[in-house]
Coordinates of C-alpha atoms in Angstrom, one line a residue:
Chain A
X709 CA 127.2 132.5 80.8
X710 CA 126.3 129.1 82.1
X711 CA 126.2 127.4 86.0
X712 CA 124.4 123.7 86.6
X713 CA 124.4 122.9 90.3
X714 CA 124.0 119.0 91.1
X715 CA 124.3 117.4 94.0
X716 CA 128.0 116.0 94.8
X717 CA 127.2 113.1 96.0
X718 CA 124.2 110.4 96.1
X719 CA 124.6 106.9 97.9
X720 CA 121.7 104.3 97.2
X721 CA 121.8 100.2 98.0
X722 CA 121.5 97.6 95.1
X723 CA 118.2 97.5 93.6
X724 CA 117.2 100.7 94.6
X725 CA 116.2 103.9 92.1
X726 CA 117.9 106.7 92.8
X727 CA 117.2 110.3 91.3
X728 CA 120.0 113.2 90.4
X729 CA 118.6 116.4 90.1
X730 CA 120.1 119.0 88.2
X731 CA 119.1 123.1 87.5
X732 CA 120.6 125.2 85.3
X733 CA 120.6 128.8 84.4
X734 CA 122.1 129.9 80.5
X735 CA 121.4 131.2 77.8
X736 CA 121.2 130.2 73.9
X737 CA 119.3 126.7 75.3
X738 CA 119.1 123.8 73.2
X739 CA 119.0 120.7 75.4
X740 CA 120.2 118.7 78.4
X741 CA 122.4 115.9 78.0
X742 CA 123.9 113.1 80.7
X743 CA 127.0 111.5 80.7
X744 CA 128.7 108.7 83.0
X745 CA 132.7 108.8 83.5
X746 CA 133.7 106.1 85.6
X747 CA 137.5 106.5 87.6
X748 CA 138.2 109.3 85.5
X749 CA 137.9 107.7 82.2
X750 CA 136.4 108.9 79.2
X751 CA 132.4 110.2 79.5
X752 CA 130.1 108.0 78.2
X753 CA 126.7 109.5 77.0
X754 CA 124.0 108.4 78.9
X755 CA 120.3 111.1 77.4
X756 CA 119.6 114.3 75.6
X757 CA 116.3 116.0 76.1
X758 CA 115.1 118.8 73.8
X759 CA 112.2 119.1 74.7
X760 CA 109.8 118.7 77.7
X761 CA 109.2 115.4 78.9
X762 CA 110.4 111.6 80.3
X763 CA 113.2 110.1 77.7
X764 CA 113.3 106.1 78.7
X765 CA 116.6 104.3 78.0
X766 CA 116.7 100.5 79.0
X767 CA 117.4 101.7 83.6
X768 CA 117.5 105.0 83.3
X769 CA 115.2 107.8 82.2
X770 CA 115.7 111.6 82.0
X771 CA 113.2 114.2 82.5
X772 CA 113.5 117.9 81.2
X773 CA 111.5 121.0 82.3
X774 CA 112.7 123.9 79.9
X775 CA 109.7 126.3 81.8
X776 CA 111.9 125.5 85.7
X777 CA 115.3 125.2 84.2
X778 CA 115.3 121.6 85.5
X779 CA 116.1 118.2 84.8
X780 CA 117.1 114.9 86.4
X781 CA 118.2 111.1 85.7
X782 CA 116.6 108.6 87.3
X783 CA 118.6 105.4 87.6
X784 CA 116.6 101.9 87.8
X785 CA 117.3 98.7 89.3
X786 CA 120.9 99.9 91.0
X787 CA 123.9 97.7 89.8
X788 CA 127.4 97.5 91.6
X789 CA 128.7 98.6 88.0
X790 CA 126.5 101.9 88.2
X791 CA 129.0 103.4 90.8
X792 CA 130.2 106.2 88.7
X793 CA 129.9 110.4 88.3
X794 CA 127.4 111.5 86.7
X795 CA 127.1 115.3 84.9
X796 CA 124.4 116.8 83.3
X797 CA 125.6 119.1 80.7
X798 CA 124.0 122.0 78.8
X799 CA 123.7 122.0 74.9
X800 CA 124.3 125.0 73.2
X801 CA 124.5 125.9 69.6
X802 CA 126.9 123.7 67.6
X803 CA 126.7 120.9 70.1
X804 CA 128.7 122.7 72.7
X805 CA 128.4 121.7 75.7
X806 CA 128.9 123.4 80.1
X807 CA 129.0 120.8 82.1
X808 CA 127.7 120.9 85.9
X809 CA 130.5 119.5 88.2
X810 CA 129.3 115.9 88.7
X811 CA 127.4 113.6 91.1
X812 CA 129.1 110.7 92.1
X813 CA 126.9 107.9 92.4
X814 CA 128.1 105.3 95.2
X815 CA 126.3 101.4 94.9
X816 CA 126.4 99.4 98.0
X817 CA 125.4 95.7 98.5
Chain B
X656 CA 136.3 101.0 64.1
X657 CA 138.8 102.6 67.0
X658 CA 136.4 105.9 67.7
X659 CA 138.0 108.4 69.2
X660 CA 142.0 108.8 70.2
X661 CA 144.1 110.6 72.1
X662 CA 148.1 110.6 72.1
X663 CA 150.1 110.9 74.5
X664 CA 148.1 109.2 77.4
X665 CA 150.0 110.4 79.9
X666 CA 152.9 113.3 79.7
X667 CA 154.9 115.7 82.2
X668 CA 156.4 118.8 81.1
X669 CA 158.4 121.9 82.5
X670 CA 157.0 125.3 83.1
X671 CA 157.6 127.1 79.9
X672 CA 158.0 123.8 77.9
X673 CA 155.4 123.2 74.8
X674 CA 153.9 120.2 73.6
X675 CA 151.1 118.9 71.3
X676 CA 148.3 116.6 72.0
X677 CA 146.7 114.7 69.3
X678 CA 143.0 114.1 68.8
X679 CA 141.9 111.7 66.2
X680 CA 138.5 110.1 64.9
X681 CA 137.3 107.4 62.3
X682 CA 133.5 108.4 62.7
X683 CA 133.8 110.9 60.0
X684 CA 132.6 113.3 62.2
X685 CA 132.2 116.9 61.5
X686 CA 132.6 118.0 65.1
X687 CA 135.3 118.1 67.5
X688 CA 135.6 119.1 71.2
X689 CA 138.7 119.8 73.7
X690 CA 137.9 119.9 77.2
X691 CA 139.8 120.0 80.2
X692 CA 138.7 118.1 83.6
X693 CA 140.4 119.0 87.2
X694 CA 140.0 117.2 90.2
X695 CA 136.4 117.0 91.5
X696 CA 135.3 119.2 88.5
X697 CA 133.1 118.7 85.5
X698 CA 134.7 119.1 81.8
X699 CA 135.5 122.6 80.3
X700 CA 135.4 123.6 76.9
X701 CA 138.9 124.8 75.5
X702 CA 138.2 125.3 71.5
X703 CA 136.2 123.2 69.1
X704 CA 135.9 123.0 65.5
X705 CA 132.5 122.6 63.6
X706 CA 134.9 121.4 60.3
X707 CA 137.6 121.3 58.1
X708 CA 140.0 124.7 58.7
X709 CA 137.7 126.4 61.5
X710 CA 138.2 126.3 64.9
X711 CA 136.4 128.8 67.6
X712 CA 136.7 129.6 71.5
X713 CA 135.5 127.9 74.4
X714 CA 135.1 128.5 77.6
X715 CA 138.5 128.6 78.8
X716 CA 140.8 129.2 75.9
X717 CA 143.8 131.3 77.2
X718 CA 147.0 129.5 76.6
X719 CA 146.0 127.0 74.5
X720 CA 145.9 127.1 70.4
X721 CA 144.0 124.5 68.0
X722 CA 144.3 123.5 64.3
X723 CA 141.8 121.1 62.3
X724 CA 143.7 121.0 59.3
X725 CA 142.0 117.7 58.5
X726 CA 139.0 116.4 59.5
X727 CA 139.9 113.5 61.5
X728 CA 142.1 115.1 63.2
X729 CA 142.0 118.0 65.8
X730 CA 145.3 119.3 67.5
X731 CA 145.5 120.9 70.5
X732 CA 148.7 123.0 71.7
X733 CA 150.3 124.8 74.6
X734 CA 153.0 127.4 73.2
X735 CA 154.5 127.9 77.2
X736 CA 153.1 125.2 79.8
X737 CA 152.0 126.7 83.1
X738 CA 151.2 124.8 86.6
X739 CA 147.7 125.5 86.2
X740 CA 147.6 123.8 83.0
X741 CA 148.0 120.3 84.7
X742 CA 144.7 118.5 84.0
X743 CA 143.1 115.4 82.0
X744 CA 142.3 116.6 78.5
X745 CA 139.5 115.1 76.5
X746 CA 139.1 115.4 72.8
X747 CA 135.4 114.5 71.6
X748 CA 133.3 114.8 68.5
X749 CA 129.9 114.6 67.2
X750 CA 127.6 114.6 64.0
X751 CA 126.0 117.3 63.8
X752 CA 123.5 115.5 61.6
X753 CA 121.6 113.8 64.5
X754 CA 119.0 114.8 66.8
X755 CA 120.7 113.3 70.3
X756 CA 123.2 115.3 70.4
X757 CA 126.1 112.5 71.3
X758 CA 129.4 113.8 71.8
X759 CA 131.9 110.9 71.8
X760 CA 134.9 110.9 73.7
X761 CA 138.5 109.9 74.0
X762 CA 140.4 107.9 76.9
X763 CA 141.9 111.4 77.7
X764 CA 145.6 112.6 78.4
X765 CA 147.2 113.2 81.9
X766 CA 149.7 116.4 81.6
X767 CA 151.5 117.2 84.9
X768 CA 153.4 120.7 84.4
X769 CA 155.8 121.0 87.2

């Protein structure tokens, strides 16, 4: 089976950089993804990492350890329209993917 | 191009009532997901389908059934509603073909089984 713990909740000001950590434990491994829903609406795809390392996207950057189960998304450069929930999700074969149960990001002025 | 859709958006049934939500996609996608979401939870994978005719098991596929008896299209069904069956569903789907792994989802639909 699968589990992802993430924290459930991260609060940062405008501007700032915030980081959501996420650990996993599964089996049949093939990559971490992150995805943003905001009020319920459909997930948005945010990263994939494969393989070890920093991927940079525009803000926000994910980093993958395979060798500690580990991962996180760093956000850059906090906008108001960043408030959202955030999941990391693990990819298994055929694109499948567990999710972990959200962190939801709050942006203050 | 209109992505991924999702009718109804929004249904309530009747313990021991059935109904069928539709999944479509334009992306010619080989790939498709159901997922259910409950409050404060992540997404849960019911069935998918890696093409034409095939569907397999998820993580939580005990009173639903699927069919993908086109491509673009993936239905989801639930012969006898239950309570605990009241969630957001979300259809996705991906090409397999890429290395990022993007799944691609749909506005999702509200059942309330009372």
């Amino acid at each position: 089976g699968q589990s992802l713990e993430q924290p459930s909740e991260v609060t940062a000001v405008e501007g700032a950089i915030v980081q959501i950590n996420c650990t996993y434990q599964t089996s049949g491994f093939y990559g971490l993804s992150w995805y943003q829903q905001h009020d319920g609406g459909a997930p948005t795809f945010l990263s994939y990492n494969a393989l070890d390392g920093l991927e940079e996207t525009g803000r926000f950057s994910s980093f993958l350890s395979r060798s500690d189960s580990y991962g996180y998304l760093l956000l850059q450069e906090l906008q108001m329209k960043d408030s959202a929930s955030y999941f990391c999700a693990v990819s298994t074969r055929y694109s499948t993917l567990t999710f972990g149960k959200g962190t939801m990001l709050l942006v203050s002025p | 191009n209109a992505g991924v859709t999702q009718t109804p958006k929004f249904r309530v049934l009747k313990t021991g009532q059935s109904m069928t939500l539709l999944c479509a996609q334009d992306m010619n996608h080989e790939y498709m997901y159901w997922y259910r979401q409950d409050p404060g939870m992540g997404l849960r994978l019911i069935h998918y389908s890696v093409g034409e005719g095939t569907t397999a098991k998820g993580e939580v596929p005990d009173g639903y059934n699927v069919s993908r008896l086109k491509k673009q299209n993936f239905l989801l069904g639930l012969e006898s509603a239950a309570p605990s069956q009241t969630s957001v569903y979300f259809c996705a789907s991906s090409n397999p073909r890429t290395n990022y792994n993007e799944q691609f989802f749909g506005p999702g639909t509200r059942l309330t089984v009372l």
